[in-house]
Tab-separated table of C-alpha atoms in Angstrom:
chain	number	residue	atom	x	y	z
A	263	UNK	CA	8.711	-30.746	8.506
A	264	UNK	CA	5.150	-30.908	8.412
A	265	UNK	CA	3.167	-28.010	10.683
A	266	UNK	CA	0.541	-28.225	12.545
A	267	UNK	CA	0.329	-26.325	15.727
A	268	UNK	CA	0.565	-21.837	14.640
A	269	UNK	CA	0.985	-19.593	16.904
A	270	UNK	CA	-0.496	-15.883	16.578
A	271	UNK	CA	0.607	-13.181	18.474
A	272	UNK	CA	-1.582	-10.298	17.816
A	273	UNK	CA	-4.503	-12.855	17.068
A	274	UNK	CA	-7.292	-9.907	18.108
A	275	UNK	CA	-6.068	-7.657	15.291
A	276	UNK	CA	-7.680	-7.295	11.962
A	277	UNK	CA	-4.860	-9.523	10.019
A	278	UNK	CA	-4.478	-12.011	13.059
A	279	UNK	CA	-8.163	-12.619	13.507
A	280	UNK	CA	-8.642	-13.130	9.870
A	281	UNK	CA	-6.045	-16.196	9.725
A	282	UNK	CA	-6.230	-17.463	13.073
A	283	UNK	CA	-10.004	-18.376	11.752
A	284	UNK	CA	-8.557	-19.246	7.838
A	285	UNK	CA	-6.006	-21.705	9.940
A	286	UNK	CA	-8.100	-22.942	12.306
A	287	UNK	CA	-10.671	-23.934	9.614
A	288	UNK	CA	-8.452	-25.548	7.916
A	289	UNK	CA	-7.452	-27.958	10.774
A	290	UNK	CA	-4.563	-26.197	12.265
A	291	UNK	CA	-4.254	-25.715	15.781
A	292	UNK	CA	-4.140	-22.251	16.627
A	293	UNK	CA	-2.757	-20.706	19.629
A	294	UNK	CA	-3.613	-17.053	19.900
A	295	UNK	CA	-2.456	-14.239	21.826
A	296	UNK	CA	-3.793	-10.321	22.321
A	297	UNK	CA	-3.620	-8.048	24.994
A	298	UNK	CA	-7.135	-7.192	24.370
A	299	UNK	CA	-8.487	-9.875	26.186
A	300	UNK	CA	-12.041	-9.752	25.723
A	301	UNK	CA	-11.508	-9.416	21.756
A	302	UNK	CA	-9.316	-12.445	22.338
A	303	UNK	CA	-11.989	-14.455	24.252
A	304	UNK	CA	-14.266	-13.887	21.072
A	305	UNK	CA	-11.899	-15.498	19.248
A	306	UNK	CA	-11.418	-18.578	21.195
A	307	UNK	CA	-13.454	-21.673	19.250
A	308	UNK	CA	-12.726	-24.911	17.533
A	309	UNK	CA	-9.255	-25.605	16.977
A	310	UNK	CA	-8.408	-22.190	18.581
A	311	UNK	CA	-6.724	-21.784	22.078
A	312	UNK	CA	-6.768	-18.382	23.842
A	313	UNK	CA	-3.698	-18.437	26.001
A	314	UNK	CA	-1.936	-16.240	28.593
A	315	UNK	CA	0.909	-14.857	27.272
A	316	UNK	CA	3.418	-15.207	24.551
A	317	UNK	CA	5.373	-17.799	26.248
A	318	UNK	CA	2.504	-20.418	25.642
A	319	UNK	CA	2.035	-19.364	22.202
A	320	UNK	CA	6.180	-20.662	21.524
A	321	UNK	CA	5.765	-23.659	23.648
A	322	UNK	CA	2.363	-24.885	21.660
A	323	UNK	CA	3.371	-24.004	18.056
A	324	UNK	CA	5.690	-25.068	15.134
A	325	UNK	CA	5.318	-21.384	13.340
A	326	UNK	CA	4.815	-18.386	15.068
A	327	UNK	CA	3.516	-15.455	13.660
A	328	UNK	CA	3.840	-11.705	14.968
A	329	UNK	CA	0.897	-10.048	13.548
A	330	UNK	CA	1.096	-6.593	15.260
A	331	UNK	CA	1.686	-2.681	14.756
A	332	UNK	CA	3.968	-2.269	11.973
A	333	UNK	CA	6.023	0.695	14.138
A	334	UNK	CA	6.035	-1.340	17.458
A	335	UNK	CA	6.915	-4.840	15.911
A	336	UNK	CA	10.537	-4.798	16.020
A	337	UNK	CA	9.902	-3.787	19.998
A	338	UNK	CA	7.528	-6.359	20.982
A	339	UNK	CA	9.961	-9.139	19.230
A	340	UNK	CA	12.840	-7.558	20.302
A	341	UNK	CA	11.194	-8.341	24.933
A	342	UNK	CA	9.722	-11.898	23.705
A	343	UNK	CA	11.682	-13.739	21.134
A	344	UNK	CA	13.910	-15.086	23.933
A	345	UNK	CA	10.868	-17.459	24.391
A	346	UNK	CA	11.568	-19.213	20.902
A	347	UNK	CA	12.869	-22.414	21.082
A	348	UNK	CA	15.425	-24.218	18.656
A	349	UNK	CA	13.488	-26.103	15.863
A	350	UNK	CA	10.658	-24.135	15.830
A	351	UNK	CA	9.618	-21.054	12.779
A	352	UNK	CA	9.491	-17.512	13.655
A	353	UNK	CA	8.120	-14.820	11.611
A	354	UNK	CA	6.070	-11.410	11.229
A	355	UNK	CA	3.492	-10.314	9.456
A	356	UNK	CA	5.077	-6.224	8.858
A	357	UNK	CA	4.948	-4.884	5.423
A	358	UNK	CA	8.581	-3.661	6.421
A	359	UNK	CA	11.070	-6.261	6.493
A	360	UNK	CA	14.111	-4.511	7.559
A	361	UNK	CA	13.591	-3.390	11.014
A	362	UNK	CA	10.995	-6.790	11.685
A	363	UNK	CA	14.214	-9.063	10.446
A	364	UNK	CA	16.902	-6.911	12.347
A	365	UNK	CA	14.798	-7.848	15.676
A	366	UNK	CA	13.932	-11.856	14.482
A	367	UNK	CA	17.927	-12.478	14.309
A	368	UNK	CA	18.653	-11.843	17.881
A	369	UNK	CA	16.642	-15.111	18.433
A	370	UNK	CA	18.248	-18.085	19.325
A	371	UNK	CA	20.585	-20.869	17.216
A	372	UNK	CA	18.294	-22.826	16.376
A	373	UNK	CA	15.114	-21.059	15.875
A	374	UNK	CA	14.494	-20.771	12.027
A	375	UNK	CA	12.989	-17.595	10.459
A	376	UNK	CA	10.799	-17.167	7.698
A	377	UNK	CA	8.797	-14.332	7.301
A	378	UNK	CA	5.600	-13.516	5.602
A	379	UNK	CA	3.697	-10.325	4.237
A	380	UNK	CA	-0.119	-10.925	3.169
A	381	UNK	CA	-0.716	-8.572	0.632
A	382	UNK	CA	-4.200	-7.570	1.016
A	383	UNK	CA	-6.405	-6.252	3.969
A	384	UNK	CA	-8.041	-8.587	6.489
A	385	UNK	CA	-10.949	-10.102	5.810
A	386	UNK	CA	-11.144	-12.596	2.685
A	387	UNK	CA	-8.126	-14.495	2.303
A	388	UNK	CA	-8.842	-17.100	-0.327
A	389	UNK	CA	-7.224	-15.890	-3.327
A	390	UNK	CA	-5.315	-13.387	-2.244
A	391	UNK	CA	-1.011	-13.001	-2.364
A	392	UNK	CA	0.988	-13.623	0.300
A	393	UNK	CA	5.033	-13.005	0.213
A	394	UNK	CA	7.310	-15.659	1.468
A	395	UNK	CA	10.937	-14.262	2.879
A	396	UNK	CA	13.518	-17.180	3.760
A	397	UNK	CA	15.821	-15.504	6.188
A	398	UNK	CA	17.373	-17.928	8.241
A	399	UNK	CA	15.438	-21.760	7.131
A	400	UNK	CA	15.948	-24.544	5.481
A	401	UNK	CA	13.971	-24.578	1.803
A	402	UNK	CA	12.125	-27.581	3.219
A	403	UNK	CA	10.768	-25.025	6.109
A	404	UNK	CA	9.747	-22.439	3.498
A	405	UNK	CA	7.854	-25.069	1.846
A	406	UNK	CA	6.014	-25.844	4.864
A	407	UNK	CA	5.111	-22.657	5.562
A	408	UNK	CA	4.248	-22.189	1.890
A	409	UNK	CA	1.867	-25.261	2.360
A	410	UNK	CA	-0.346	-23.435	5.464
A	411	UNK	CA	-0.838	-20.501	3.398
A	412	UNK	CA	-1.831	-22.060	0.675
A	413	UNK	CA	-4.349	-24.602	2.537
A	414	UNK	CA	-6.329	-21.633	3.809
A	415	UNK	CA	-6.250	-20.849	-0.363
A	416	UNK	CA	-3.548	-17.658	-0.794
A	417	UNK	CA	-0.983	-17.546	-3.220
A	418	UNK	CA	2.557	-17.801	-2.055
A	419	UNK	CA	5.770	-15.810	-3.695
A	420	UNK	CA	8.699	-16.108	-2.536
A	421	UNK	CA	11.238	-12.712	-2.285
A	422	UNK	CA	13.843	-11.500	-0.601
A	423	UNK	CA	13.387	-8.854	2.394
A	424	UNK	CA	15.599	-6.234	0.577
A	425	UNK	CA	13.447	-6.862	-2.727
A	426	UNK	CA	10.147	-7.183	-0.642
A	427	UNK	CA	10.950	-3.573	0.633
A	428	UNK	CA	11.394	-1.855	-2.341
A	429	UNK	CA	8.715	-2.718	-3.844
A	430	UNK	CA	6.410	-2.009	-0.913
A	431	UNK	CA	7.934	1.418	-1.693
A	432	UNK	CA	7.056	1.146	-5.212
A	433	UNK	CA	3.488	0.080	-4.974
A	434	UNK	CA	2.344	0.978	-2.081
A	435	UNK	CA	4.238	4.296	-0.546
A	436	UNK	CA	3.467	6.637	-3.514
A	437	UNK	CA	-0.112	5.362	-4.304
A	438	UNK	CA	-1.397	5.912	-0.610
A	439	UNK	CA	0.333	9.286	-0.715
A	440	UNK	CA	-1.512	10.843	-3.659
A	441	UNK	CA	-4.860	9.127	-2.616
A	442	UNK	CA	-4.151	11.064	0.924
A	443	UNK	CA	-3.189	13.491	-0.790
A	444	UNK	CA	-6.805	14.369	-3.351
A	445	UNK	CA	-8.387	13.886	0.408
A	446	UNK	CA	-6.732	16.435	1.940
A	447	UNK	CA	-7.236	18.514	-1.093
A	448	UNK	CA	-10.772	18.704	-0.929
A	449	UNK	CA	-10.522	19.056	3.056
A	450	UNK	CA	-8.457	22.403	2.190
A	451	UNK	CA	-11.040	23.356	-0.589
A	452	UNK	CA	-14.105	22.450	1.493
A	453	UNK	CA	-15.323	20.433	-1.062
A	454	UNK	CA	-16.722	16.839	-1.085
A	455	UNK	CA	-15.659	14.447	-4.172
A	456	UNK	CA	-18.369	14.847	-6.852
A	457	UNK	CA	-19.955	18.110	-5.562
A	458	UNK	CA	-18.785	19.370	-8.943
A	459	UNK	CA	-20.899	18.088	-11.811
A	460	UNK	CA	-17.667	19.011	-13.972
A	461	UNK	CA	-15.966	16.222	-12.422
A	462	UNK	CA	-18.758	13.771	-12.032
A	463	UNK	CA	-16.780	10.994	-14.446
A	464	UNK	CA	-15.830	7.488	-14.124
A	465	UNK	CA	-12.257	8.381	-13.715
A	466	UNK	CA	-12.517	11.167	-11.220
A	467	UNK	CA	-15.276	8.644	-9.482
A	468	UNK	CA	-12.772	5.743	-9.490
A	469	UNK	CA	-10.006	7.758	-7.573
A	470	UNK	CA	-12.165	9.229	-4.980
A	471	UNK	CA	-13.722	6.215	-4.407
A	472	UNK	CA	-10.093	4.487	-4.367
A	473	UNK	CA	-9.420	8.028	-1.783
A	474	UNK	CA	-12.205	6.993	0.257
A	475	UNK	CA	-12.069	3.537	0.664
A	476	UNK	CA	-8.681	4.161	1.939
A	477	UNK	CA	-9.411	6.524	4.786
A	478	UNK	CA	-11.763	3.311	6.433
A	479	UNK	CA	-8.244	1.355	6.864
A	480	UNK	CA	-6.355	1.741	9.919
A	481	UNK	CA	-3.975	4.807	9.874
A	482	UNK	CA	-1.709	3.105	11.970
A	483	UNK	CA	-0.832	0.642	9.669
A	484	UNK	CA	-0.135	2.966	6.985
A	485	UNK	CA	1.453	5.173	9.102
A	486	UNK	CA	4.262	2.510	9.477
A	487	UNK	CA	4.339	2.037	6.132
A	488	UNK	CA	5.117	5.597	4.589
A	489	UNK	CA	7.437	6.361	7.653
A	490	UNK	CA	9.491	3.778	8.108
A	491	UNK	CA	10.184	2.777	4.317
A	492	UNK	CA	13.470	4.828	3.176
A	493	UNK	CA	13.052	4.037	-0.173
A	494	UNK	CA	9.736	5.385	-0.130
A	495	UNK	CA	10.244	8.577	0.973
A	496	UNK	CA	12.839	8.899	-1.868
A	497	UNK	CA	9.900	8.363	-4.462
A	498	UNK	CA	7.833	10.976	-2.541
A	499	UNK	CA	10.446	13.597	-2.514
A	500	UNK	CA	11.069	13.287	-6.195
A	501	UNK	CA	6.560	13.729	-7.027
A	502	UNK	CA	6.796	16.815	-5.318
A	503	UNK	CA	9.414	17.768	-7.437
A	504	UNK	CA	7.696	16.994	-10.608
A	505	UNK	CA	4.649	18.693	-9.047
A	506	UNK	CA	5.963	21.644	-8.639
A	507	UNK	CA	7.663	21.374	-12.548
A	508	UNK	CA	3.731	20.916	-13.479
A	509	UNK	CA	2.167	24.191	-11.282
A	510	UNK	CA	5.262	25.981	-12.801
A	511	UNK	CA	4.221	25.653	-16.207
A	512	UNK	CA	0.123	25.448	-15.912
A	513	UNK	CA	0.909	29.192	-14.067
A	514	UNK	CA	2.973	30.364	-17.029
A	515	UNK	CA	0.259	29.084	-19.135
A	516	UNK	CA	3.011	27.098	-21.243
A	517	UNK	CA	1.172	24.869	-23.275
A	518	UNK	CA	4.526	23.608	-24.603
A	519	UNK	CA	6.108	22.168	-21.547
A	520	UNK	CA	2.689	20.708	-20.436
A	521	UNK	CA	2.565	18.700	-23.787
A	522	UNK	CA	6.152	17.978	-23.369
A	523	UNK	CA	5.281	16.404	-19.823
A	524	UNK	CA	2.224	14.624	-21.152
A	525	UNK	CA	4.290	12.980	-24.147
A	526	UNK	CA	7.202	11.822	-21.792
A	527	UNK	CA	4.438	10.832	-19.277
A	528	UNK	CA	2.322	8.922	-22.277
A	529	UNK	CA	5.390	7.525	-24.089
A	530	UNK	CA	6.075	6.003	-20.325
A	531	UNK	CA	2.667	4.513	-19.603
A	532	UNK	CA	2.316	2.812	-23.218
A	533	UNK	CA	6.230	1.223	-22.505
A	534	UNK	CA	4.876	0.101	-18.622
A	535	UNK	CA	1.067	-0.631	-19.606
A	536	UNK	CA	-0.424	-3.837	-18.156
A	537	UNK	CA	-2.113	-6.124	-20.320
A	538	UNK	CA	-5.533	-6.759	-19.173
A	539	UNK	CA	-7.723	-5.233	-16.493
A	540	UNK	CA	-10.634	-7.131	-15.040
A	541	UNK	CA	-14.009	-6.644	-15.207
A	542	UNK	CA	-15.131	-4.638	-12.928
A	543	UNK	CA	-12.489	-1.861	-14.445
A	544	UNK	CA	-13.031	-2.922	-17.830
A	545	UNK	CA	-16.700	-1.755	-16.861
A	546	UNK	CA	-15.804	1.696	-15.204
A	547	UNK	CA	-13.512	2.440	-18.193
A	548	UNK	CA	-16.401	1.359	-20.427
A	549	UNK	CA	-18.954	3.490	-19.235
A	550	UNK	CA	-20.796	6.528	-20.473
A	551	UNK	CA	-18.880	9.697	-19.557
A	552	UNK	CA	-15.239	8.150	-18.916
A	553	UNK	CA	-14.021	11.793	-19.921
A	554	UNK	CA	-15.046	14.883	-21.406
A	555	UNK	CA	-13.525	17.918	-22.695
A	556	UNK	CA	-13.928	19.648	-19.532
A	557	UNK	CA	-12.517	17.048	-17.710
A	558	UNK	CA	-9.234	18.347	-15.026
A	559	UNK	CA	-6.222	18.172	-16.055
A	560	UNK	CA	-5.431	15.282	-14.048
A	561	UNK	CA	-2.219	16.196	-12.412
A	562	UNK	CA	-1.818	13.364	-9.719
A	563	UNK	CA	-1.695	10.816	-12.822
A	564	UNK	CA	0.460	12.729	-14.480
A	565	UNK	CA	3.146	13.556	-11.809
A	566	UNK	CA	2.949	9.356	-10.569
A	567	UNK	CA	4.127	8.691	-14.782
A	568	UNK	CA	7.025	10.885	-14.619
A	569	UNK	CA	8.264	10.243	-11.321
A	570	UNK	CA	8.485	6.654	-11.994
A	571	UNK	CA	9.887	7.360	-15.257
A	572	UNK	CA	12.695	9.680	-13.924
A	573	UNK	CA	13.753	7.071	-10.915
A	574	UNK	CA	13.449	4.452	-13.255
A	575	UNK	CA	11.060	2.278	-12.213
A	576	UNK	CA	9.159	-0.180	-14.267
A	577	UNK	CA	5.596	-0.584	-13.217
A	578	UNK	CA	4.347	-3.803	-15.285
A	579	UNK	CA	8.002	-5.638	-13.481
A	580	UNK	CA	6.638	-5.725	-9.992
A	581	UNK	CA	5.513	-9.091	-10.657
A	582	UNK	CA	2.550	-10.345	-8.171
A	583	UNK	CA	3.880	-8.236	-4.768
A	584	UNK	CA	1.226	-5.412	-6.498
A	585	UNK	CA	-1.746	-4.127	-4.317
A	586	UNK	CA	-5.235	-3.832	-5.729
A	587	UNK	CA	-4.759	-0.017	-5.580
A	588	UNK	CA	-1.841	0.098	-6.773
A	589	UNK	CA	-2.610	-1.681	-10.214
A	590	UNK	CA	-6.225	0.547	-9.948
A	591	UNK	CA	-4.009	3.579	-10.038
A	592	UNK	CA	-1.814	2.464	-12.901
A	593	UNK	CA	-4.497	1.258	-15.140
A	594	UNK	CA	-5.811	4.635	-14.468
A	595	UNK	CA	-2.227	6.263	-15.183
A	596	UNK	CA	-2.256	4.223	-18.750
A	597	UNK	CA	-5.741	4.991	-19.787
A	598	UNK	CA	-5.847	8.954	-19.321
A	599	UNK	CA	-2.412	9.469	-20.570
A	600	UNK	CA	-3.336	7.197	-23.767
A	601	UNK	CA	-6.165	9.892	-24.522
A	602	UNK	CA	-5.745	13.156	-26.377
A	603	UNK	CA	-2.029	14.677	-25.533
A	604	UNK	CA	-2.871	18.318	-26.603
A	605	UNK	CA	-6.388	18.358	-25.294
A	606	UNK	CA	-5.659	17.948	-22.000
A	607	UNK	CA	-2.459	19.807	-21.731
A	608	UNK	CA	-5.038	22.864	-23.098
A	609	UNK	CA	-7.316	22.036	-20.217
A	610	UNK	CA	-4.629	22.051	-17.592
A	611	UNK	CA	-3.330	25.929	-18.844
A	612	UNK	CA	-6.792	27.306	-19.787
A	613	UNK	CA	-9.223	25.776	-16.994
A	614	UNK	CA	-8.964	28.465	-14.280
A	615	UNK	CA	-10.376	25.795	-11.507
A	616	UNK	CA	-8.252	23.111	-12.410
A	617	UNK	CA	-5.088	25.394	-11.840
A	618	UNK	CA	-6.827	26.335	-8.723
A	619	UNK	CA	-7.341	22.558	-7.350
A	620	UNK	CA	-4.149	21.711	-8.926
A	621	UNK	CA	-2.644	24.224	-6.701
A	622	UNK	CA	-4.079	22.891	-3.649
A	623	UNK	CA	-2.942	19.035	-4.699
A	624	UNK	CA	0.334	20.563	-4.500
A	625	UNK	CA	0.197	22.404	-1.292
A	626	UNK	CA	-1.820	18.942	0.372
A	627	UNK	CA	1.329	16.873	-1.430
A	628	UNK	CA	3.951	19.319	0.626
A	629	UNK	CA	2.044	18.644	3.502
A	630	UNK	CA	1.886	15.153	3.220
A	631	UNK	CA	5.327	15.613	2.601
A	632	UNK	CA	6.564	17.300	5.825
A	633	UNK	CA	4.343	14.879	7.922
A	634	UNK	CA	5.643	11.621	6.601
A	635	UNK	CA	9.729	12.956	6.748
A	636	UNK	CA	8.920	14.282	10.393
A	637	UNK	CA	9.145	10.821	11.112
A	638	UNK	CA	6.343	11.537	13.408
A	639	UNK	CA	3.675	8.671	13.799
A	640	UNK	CA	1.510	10.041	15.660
A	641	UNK	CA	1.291	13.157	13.913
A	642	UNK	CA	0.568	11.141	10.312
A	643	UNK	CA	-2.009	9.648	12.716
A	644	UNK	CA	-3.620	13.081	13.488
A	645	UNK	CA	-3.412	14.058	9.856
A	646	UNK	CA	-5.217	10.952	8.538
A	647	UNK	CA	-8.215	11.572	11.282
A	648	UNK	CA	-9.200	14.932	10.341
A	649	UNK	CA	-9.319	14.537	6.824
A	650	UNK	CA	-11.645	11.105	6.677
């Protein structure tokens, strides 16, 4: 089948509005829905229909795409897929598959599901990577929806849900909760990034500015993510762990373990490395000051190697499902642990204020922690808005 007509429910939201515009330039016919009606009326244009309710957006389109709160998703398919009719594609836009997929079956015979996960922030689309999860479709429909996304110029993948959720977990779960977690460190330390000229390098700059960029996203969105994905809160259980292995033995001042750590943590990195960087990194890890002797001792990095090591995942095999931060973070991970083993396990026992921040990382992390296994969204919510 060829499509033509795509339907967006949720058009108003960041991620709707930016491909309800991508599609409709393109020379799709768009029909979007929002409960925010005025936002919605902005939207409204060439080759872009505002309608009522949900119902119109099923009985205009050939795909349909849920592009709404990760944690109320399953809910809001769950009161309107009834409105799907046979023949036409259904799918969501959730960076959680299970629950989104659980709630997509209940719709009709018929009705043929195909689910998608843009893997980037709204905004610029051309370029970017988009996942592709048959669940219930013909490989002819996959193709067509393969074909819209890659007339508005994304890249396409195709995975399975179960696949598509683990590594979410792997790249994106762990690497928002250490960024979250340096934030909330210098909230505890009243201390802004860079206040300390001692830590005024281009990879301390890098991860705040990875830290900051972060906290201008929408907590709700990442709320959904580090709550509802099991596999992630596996990976987050087992850092603290390894964090607290770290504190144990920069407190005991044993240079020995620490070295240990860094060699199973460097032997890791150079086995996991990714080839090439681009240039805007290649810059940053090119400039003046990259790291001195003084430098901290770097513990986030650290902790991210070894816990991957230890649950045995490999970070260079995620193929193209990897976020921009994510692959930030690792090239980070590969570069520092590739430097000077013994040097910087003497900075993390002998540097009195890197034991001291290091300390409250770890504290932050078991924060983190308890927020994101409270299950509590609201409360992750909370967290994230006092610390940006």
């Amino acid at each position: 089948m060829k499509i033509k007509k795509i339907g967006i429910i949720g058009a108003a939201g960041g991620m709707g509005e930016s491909y309800a515009k991508a599609f409709s330039r393109a020379g799709f016919m768009v029909y979007a829905f929002d409960n925010r009606r005025k936002e919605l009326r902005k939207l409204s244009g060439k080759n872009i229909i505002a309608v009522a309710g949900v119902k119109q957006v099923f009985e205009n389109s050939d795909y349909v795409i849920y592009s709404t709160p990760i944690a109320l998703t399953p809910k809001i398919i769950g009161e309107t897929i009834s409105f799907a009719r046979p023949g036409c594609i259904v799918g969501g836009f959730t960076s959680i598959k299970k629950f989104e997929v659980q709630a997509l079956k209940k719709a009709f015979a018929g009705v043929k599901i195909i689910t998608a996960h843009p893997l980037h922030a709204p905004g610029k689309i051309d370029g970017q990577q988009v996942a592709v999860i048959k669940v219930r479709a013909s490989d002819a429909d996959v193709k067509a929806v393969e074909d819209c996304f890659q007339a508005i110029g994304a890249n396409t993948h195709s995975v399975t849900a179960g696949k598509h959720d683990k590594t979410m977990a792997n790249t994106q779960v762990i690497t928002h909760f250490i960024l979250l977690t340096m934030a909330l460190t210098w909230k505890i330390r009243g201390r802004k990034p860079g206040s300390n000229a001692r830590y005024v390098n281009s990879v301390d700059g890098l991860k705040n500015d990875m830290a900051l960029r972060l906290l201008t996203q929408n907590p709700d969105v990442y709320a959904g993510i580090a709550i509802l994905n099991q596999d992630g809160i596996s990976q987050i259980r087992e850092y603290n762990h390894v964090l607290n292995e770290i504190i144990e033995a920069e407190q005991k001042n044993d240079f020995e373990k620490i070295s240990r750590l860094w060699d199973e943590a460097k032997e890791f990195a150079a086995k996991n490395g990714f080839k090439k960087a681009n240039a805007k990194v290649r810059k940053v890890f090119g400039a003046r000051g990259f790291i001195t002797n003084t430098t901290n001792s770097h513990i986030s990095l650290l902790a991210m190697a070894i816990t991957w090591k230890r649950l045995g995942i490999k970070p260079n095999r995620l193929g193209p499902l990897q976020s921009p931060p994510y692959k930030l973070r690792w090239l980070l991970v590969n570069k520092v642990l590739n430097s000077n083993t013994r040097k910087f396990a003497r900075n993390a026992v002998d540097l009195e204020e890197a034991k001291r921040i290091d300390l409250a990382f770890a504290a932050a992390a078991r924060t983190w922690a308890y927020v994101i296994e409270s299950g509590d969204l609201n409360n992750y919510v909370m967290m994230w808005n006092k610390i940006k």
